[in-house]
XYZ file of C-alpha atoms in Angstrom:
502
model
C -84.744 -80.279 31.936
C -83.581 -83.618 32.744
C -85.716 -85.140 36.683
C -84.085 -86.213 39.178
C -85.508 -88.867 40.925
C -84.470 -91.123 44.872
C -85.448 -95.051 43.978
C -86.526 -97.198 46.714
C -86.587 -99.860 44.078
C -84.506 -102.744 43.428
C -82.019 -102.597 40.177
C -84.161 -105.946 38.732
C -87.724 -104.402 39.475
C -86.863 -100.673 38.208
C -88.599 -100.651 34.707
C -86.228 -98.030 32.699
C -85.019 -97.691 29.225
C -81.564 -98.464 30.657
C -79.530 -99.610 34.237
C -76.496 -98.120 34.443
C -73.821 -100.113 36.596
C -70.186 -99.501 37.648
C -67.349 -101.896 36.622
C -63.372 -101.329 38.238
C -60.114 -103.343 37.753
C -58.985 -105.317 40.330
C -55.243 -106.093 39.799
C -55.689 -107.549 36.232
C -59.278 -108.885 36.850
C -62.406 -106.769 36.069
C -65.095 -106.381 38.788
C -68.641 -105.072 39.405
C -68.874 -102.637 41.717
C -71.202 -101.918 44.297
C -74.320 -101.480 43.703
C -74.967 -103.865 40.681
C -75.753 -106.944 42.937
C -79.233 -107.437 41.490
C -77.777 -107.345 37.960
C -74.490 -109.601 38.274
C -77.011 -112.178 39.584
C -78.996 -111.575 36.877
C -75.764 -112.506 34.565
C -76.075 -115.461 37.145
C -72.594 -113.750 38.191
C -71.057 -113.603 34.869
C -71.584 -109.857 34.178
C -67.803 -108.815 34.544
C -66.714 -111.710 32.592
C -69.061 -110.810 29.335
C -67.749 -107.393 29.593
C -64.327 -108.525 29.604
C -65.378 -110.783 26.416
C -66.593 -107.528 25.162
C -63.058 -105.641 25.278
C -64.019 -103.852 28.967
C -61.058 -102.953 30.513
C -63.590 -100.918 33.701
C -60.660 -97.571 32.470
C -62.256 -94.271 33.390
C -64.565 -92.979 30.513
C -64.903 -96.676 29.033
C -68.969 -97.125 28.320
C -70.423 -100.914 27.497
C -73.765 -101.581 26.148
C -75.362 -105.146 26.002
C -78.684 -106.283 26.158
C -80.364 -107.100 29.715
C -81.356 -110.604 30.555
C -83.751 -111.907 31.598
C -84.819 -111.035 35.222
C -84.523 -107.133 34.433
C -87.159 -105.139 33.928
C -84.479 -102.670 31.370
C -83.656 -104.149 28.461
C -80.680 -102.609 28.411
C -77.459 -102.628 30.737
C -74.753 -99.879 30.481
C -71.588 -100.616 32.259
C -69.013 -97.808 32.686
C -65.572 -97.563 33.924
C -64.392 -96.511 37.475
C -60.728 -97.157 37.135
C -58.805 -98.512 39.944
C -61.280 -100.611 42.655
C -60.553 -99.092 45.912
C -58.776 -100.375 48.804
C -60.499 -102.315 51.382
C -62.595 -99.855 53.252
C -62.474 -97.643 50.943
C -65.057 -96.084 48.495
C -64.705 -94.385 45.137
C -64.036 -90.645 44.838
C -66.504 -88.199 44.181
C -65.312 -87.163 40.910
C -65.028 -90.429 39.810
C -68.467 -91.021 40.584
C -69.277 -88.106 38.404
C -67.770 -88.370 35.452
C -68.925 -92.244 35.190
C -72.188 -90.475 35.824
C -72.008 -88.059 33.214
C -70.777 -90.655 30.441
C -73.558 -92.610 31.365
C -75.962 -89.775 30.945
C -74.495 -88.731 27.920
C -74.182 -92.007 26.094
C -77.970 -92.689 27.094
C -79.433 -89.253 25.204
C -82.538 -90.310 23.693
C -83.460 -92.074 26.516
C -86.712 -91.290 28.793
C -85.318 -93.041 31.944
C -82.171 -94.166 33.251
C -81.520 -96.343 36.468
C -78.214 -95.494 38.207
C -76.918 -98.671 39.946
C -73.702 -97.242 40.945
C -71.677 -97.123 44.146
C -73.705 -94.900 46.800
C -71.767 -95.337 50.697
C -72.603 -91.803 51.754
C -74.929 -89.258 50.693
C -71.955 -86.875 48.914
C -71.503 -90.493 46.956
C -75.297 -89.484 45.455
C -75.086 -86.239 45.099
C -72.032 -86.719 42.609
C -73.754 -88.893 40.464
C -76.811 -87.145 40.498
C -74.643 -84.215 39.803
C -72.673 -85.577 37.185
C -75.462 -87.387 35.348
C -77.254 -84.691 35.160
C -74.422 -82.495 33.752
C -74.242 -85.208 31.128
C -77.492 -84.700 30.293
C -76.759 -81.239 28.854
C -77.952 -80.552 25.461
C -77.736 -76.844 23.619
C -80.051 -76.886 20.328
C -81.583 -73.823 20.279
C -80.579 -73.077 17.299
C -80.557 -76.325 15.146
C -83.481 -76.372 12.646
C -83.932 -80.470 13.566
C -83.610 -79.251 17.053
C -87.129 -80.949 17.571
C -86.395 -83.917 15.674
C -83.454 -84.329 17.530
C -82.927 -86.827 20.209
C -83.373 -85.352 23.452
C -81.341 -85.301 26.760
C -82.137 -88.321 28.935
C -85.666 -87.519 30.466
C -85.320 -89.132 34.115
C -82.478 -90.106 36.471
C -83.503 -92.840 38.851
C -80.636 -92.908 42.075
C -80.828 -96.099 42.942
C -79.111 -97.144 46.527
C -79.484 -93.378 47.842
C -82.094 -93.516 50.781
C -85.252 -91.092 49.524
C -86.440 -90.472 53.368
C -82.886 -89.684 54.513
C -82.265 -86.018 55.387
C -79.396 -86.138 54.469
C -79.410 -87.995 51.368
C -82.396 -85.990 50.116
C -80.660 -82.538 51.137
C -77.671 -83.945 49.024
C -79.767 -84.998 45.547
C -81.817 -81.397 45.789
C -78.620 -79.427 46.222
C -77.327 -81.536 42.693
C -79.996 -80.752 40.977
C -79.882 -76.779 42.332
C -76.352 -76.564 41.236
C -76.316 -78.219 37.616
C -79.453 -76.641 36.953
C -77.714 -73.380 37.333
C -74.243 -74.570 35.987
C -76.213 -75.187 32.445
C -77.688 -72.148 32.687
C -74.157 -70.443 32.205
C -73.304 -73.112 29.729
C -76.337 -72.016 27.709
C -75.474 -68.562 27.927
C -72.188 -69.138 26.813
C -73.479 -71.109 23.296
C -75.201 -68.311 22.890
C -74.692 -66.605 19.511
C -73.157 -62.888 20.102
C -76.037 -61.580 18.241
C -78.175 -62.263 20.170
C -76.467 -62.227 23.668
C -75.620 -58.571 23.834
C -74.920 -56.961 26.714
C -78.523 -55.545 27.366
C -79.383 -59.088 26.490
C -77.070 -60.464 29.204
C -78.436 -57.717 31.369
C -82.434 -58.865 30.942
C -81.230 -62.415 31.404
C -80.237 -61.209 34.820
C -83.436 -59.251 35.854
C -85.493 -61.994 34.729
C -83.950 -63.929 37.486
C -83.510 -62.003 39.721
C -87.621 -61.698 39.824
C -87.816 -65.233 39.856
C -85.360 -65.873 42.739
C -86.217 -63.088 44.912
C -82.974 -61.242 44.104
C -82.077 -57.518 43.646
C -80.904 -56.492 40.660
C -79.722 -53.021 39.196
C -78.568 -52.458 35.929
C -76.366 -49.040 35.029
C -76.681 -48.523 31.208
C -74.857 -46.362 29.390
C -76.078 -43.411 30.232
C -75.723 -43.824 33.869
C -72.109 -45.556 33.042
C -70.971 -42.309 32.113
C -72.461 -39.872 34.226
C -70.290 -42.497 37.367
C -67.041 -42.262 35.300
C -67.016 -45.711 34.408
C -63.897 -45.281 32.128
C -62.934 -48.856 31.876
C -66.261 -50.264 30.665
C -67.332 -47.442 28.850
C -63.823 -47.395 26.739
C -63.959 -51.110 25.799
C -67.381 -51.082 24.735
C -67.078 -47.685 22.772
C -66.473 -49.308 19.745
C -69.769 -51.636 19.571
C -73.510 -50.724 18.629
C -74.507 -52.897 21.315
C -73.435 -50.351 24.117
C -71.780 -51.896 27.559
C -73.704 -52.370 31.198
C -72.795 -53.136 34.859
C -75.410 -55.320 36.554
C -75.609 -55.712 40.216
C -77.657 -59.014 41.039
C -77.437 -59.142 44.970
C -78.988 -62.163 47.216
C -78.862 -61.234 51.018
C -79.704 -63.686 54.061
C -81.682 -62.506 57.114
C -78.935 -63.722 59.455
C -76.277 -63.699 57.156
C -73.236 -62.899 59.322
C -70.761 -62.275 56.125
C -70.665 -60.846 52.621
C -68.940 -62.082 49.424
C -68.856 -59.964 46.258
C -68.197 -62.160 43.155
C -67.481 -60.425 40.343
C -67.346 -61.696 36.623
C -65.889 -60.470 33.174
C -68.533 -60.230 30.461
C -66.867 -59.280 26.989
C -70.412 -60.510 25.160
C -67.937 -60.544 22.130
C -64.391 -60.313 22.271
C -63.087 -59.251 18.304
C -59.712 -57.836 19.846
C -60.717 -54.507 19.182
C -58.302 -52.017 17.705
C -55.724 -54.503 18.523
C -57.574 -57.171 15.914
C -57.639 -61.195 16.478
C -56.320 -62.988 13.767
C -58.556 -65.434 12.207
C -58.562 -68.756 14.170
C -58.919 -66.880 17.257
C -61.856 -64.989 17.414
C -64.234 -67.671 15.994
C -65.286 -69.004 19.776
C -64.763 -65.769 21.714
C -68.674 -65.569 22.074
C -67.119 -67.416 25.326
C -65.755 -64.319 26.610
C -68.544 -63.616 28.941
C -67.925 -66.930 30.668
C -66.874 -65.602 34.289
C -70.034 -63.244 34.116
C -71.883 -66.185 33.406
C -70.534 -68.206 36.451
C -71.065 -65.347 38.491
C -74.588 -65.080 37.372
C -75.414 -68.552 38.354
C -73.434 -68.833 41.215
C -75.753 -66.350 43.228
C -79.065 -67.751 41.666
C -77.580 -70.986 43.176
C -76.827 -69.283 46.653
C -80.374 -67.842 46.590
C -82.016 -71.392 45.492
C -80.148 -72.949 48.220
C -81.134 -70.888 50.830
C -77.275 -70.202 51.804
C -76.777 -68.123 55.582
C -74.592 -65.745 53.713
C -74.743 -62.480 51.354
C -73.702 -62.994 47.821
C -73.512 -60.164 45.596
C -72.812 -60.673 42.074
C -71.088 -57.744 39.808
C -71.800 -58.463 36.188
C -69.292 -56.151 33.502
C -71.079 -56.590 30.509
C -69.467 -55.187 27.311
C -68.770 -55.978 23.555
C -65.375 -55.118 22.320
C -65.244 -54.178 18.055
C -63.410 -52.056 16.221
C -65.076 -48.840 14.620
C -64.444 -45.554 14.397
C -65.733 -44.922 17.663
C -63.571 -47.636 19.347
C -60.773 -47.422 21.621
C -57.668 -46.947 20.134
C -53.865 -47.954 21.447
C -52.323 -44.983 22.741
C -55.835 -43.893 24.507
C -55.674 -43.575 28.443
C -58.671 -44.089 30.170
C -59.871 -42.700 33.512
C -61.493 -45.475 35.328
C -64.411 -45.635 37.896
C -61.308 -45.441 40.585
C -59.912 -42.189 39.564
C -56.595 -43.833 38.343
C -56.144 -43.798 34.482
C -54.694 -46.487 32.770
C -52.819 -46.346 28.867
C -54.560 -49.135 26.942
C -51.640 -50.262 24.757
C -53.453 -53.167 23.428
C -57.211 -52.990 22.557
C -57.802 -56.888 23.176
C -56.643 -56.956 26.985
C -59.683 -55.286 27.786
C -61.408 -57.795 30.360
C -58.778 -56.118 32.619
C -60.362 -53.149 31.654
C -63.822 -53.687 32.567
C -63.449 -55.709 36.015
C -61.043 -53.188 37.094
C -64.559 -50.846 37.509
C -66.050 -53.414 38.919
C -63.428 -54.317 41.499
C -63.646 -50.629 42.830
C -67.593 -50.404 42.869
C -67.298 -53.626 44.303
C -64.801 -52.618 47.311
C -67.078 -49.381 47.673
C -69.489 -52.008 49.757
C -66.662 -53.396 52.114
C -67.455 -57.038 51.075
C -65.479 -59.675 53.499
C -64.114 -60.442 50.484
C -63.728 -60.352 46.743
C -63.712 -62.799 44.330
C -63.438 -62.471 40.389
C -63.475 -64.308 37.510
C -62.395 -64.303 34.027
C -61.465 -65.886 30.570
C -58.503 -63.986 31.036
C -55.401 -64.316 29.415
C -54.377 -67.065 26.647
C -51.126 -67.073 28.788
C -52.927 -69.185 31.652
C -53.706 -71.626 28.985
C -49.855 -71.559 28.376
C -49.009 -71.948 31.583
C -51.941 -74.590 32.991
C -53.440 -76.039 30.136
C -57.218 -76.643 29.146
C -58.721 -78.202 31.987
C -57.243 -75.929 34.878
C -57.942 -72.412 35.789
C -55.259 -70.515 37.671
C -56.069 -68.878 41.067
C -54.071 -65.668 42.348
C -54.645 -63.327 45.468
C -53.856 -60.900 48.159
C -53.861 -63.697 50.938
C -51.898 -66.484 50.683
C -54.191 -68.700 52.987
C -57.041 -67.344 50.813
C -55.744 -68.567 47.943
C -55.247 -71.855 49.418
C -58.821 -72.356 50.687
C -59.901 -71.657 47.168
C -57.805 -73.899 45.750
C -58.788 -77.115 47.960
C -62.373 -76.019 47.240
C -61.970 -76.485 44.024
C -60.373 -80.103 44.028
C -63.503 -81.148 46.518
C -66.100 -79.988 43.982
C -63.992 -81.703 41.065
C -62.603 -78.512 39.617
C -58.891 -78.846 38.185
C -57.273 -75.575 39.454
C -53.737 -74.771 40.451
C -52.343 -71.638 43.123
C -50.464 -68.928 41.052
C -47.938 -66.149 42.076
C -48.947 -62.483 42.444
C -44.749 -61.533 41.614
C -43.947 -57.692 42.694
C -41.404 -57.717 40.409
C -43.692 -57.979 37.077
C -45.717 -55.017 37.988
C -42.531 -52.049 37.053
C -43.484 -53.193 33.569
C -47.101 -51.770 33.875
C -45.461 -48.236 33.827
C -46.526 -46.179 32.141
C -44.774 -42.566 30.862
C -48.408 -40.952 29.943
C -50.969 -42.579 32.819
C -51.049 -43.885 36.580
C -50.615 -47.487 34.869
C -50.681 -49.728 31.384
C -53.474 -51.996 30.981
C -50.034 -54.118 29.393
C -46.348 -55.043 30.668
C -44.499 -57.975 30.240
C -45.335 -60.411 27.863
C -43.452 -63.305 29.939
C -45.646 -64.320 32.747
C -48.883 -62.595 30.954
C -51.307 -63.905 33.206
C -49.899 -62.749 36.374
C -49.556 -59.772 35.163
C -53.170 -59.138 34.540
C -53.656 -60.280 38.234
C -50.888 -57.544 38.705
C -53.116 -55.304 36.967
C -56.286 -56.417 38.555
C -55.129 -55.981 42.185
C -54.522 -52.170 41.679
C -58.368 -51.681 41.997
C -59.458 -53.570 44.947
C -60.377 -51.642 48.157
C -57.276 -51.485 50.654
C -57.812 -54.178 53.440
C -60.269 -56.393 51.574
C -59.249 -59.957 50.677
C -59.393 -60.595 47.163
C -58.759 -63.818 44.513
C -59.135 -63.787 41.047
C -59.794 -67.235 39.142
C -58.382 -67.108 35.367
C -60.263 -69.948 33.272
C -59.227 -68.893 29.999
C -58.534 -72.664 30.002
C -61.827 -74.848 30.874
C -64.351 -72.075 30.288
C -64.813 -73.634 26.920
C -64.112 -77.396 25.785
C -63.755 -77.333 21.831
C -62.339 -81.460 21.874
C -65.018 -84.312 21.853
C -67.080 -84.128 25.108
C -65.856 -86.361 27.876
C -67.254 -87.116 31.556
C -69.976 -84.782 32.222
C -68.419 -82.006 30.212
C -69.727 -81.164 27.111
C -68.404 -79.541 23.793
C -68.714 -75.623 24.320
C -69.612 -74.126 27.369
C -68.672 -75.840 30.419
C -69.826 -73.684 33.212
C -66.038 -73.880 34.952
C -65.786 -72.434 38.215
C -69.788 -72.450 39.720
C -69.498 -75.442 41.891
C -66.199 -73.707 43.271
C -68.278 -70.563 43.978
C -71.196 -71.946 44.872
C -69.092 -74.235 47.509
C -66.780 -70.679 48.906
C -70.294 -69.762 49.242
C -71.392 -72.329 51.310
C -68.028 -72.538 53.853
C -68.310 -68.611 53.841
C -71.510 -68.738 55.312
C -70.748 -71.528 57.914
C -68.212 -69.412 59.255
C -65.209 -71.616 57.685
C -63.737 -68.526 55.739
């Protein structure tokens, strides 16, 4: 686990394996950036012409290494790229700040301490670098045999420029650390191999937690899944020797005025089922769980940060295989609701499960409802990689959600809930079809979704089939694999929830 550290100490006194600085373009010219002061002198003022001898260009993502001279206590300086300098008056955006952080911290593995030098006006200016580096910092090697010999994640992050005895500055670098702490916790449950995250796995994971963090947590097996007439979970994980759960991990606040339910799909594996994945798309769908994950962290991080609000996490935890035991298309299902639903396709069973979870969720009259999912491949269609879609029953909800998520640095983009695509969830033998039309896929499944929430209780549902799992080269602060997409957005609803904003 990577420290986090506030320096009172200058960029040339610092002793560190490395000092990180911030370089921008200016125009055509390359400049140093706040912050770095102490080491352009040290260059005797020369530092953004080396790098420019060096090919720097100061783009976003570009890294520089050269050696320190002398009048540095590093030996080493790392200059990355903020992009554009900002206009007069101006400072650099958070995510900016973040992602140069998080290259930084990645680039630097190996290392036992790192000194940040880069642009801190305000105290949300340190808590996105401390953020992002230590997001960078992220390692999985669990399971690598040279996992020891390995180099390790960068041991320290020195902030320098952030003011250690400020309230506020302070309060900003421990909520950083609160909130990627628990954002690679999901990531590492989402490398997780399928063997051995199971759902009772999943479910332990949670308890163990839950007794750390002072949270309540209560797990239905599958016993007690059937005697509640949990159709939905019970029919997707039917087919598995690793047999489903529901997990209810629940952080309340003495004078917590408001609730918010958050609830997250957990498909531990996701083999299509019935309904079989071709090969070359089932090799990654360990990922599946990924909104249960987020979930999972997202009320640890509530409870860690001590938020004035009641967060109650609903975890549907299931593995979905073919056998002769498994669902099968044609079945109909009666759900925790009452309705029953015609699965005509095995593998659009996340649906399936959160659609229990949605109505045992709404049994507690939450303010509101919030769910997330590695839903459909059609919001990767339709928003690409990086961006999860958000849908809901309140337009202004939706909205609030989706400028959350641009604060916090999470790409995300409003999508219609059209009445006209649900007459294609008809179905001649059940209430409804867990499938209707194929254009416009993932609205449908919010289609789908929405028949299950309580009446009068505002509800969104986040789809990051998209950036719940990076398979490209890792860039920023995001790493190959899990990515932990959507936690700061929670964690943040969270946080204007319980100030009364939502």
């Amino acid at each position: 686990m990577t420290a986090l550290t506030l320096s009172t100490a200058g960029a040339a006194t610092l002793r560190a394996d490395a000092l990180v600085v911030g370089v921008a373009k200016s125009g055509k010219t390359l400049v140093v950036a706040p912050g770095a002061e102490a080491v352009d002198k040290a260059f005797e003022g020369r530092l953004a012409a080396v790098l420019e001898t060096l090919g720097a260009s100061g783009a976003e993502g570009e890294a520089t290494k050269l050696p320190a001279p002398a009048g540095l206590k590093a030996p080493v300086v790392l200059a990355v790229g903020l992009g554009s300098a900002p206009e007069d008056g101006e400072s650099f955006g958070a995510e900016t700040l973040r992602r140069a952080a998080g290259t930084a911290a990645r680039i630097l593995t190996g290392s036992k301490k790192a000194a940040f030098a880069l642009p801190i006006a305000t105290a949300d200016d340190a808590s996105a670098i401390a953020e992002g580096a230590l997001l960078g910092a992220y390692a999985f090697t669990a399971y690598q045999e040279n996992g020891k010999d390995a180099k390790k994640p960068l041991a320290e992050v020195a902030l320098l420029g952030a003011k250690p005895r400020d309230k506020a500055h302070k309060a900003a670098a421990e909520r950083a650390q609160a909130v990627a702490e628990e954002i690679n916790r999901a990531r590492d449950l989402i490398n997780m191999p399928p063997n051995d995250l199971t759902p009772a796995a999943f479910a332990a994971a949670a308890q163990a937690a839950g007794k750390e963090h002072g949270l309540k947590v209560q797990i239905l097996d599958e016993k007690a899944l059937a005697k509640g007439g949990y159709g939905g979970i019970l029919g997707v994980g039917n087919g598995s020797e690793n047999p489903p759960r529901l997990v209810r991990i629940a952080y309340t606040h003495a004078r917590a005025e408001k609730t918010l339910a958050l609830v997250g799909k957990g498909i531990t594996y996701d083999s299509g089922g019935i309904s079989l994945k071709p090969a070359g798309h089932n090799e990654t769908m360990k990922c599946d769980m990924s909104g249960a994950a987020a979930v999972f962290s997202a009320v640890v991080a509530a409870a860690r940060l001590g938020l004035e609000v009641n967060v109650t996490g609903w975890l549907a935890l299931a593995e979905n295989m073919p056998s002769g035991s498994a669902t099968r298309p044609g079945d109909v299902l009666r759900m925790y609701s009452g309705k029953t639903v015609e699965v005509l396709n095995t593998d659009a069973e996340g649906r399936l499960v959160l659609a229990d979870a949605l109505t045992r969720a709404s049994e507690e009259h939450p303010d509101a409802i919030v769910d997330v999912a590695t839903l459909t491949g059609a919001m990767v269609l339709a928003l690409g990689n990086r961006t999860f879609g958000i849908m809901a029953n309140d337009d202004d909800y939706r909205s609030a959600i989706h400028e959350i998520a641009e604060e916090v640095g999470e790409q995300s983009w409003p999508m219609p809930l059209p009445a006209d695509l649900r007459k294609g969830m008809d179905s001649p033998t059940a209430d409804i079809a867990n499938m209707g039309e194929r254009m416009g896929g993932g609205l449908v499944a919010g289609l789908f979704l929405q028949e299950f929430v309580g009446e009068g209780i505002t509800w969104a549902h986040l789809d990051i089939a998209g950036p719940a799992f990076h398979e490209g080269a890792p860039y920023g602060y995001t790493p190959k694999g899990g990515t932990g997409s959507s936690v700061r957005t929670l964690v943040k609803l969270a946080e204007r929830t319980a100030a009364g904003e939502l």
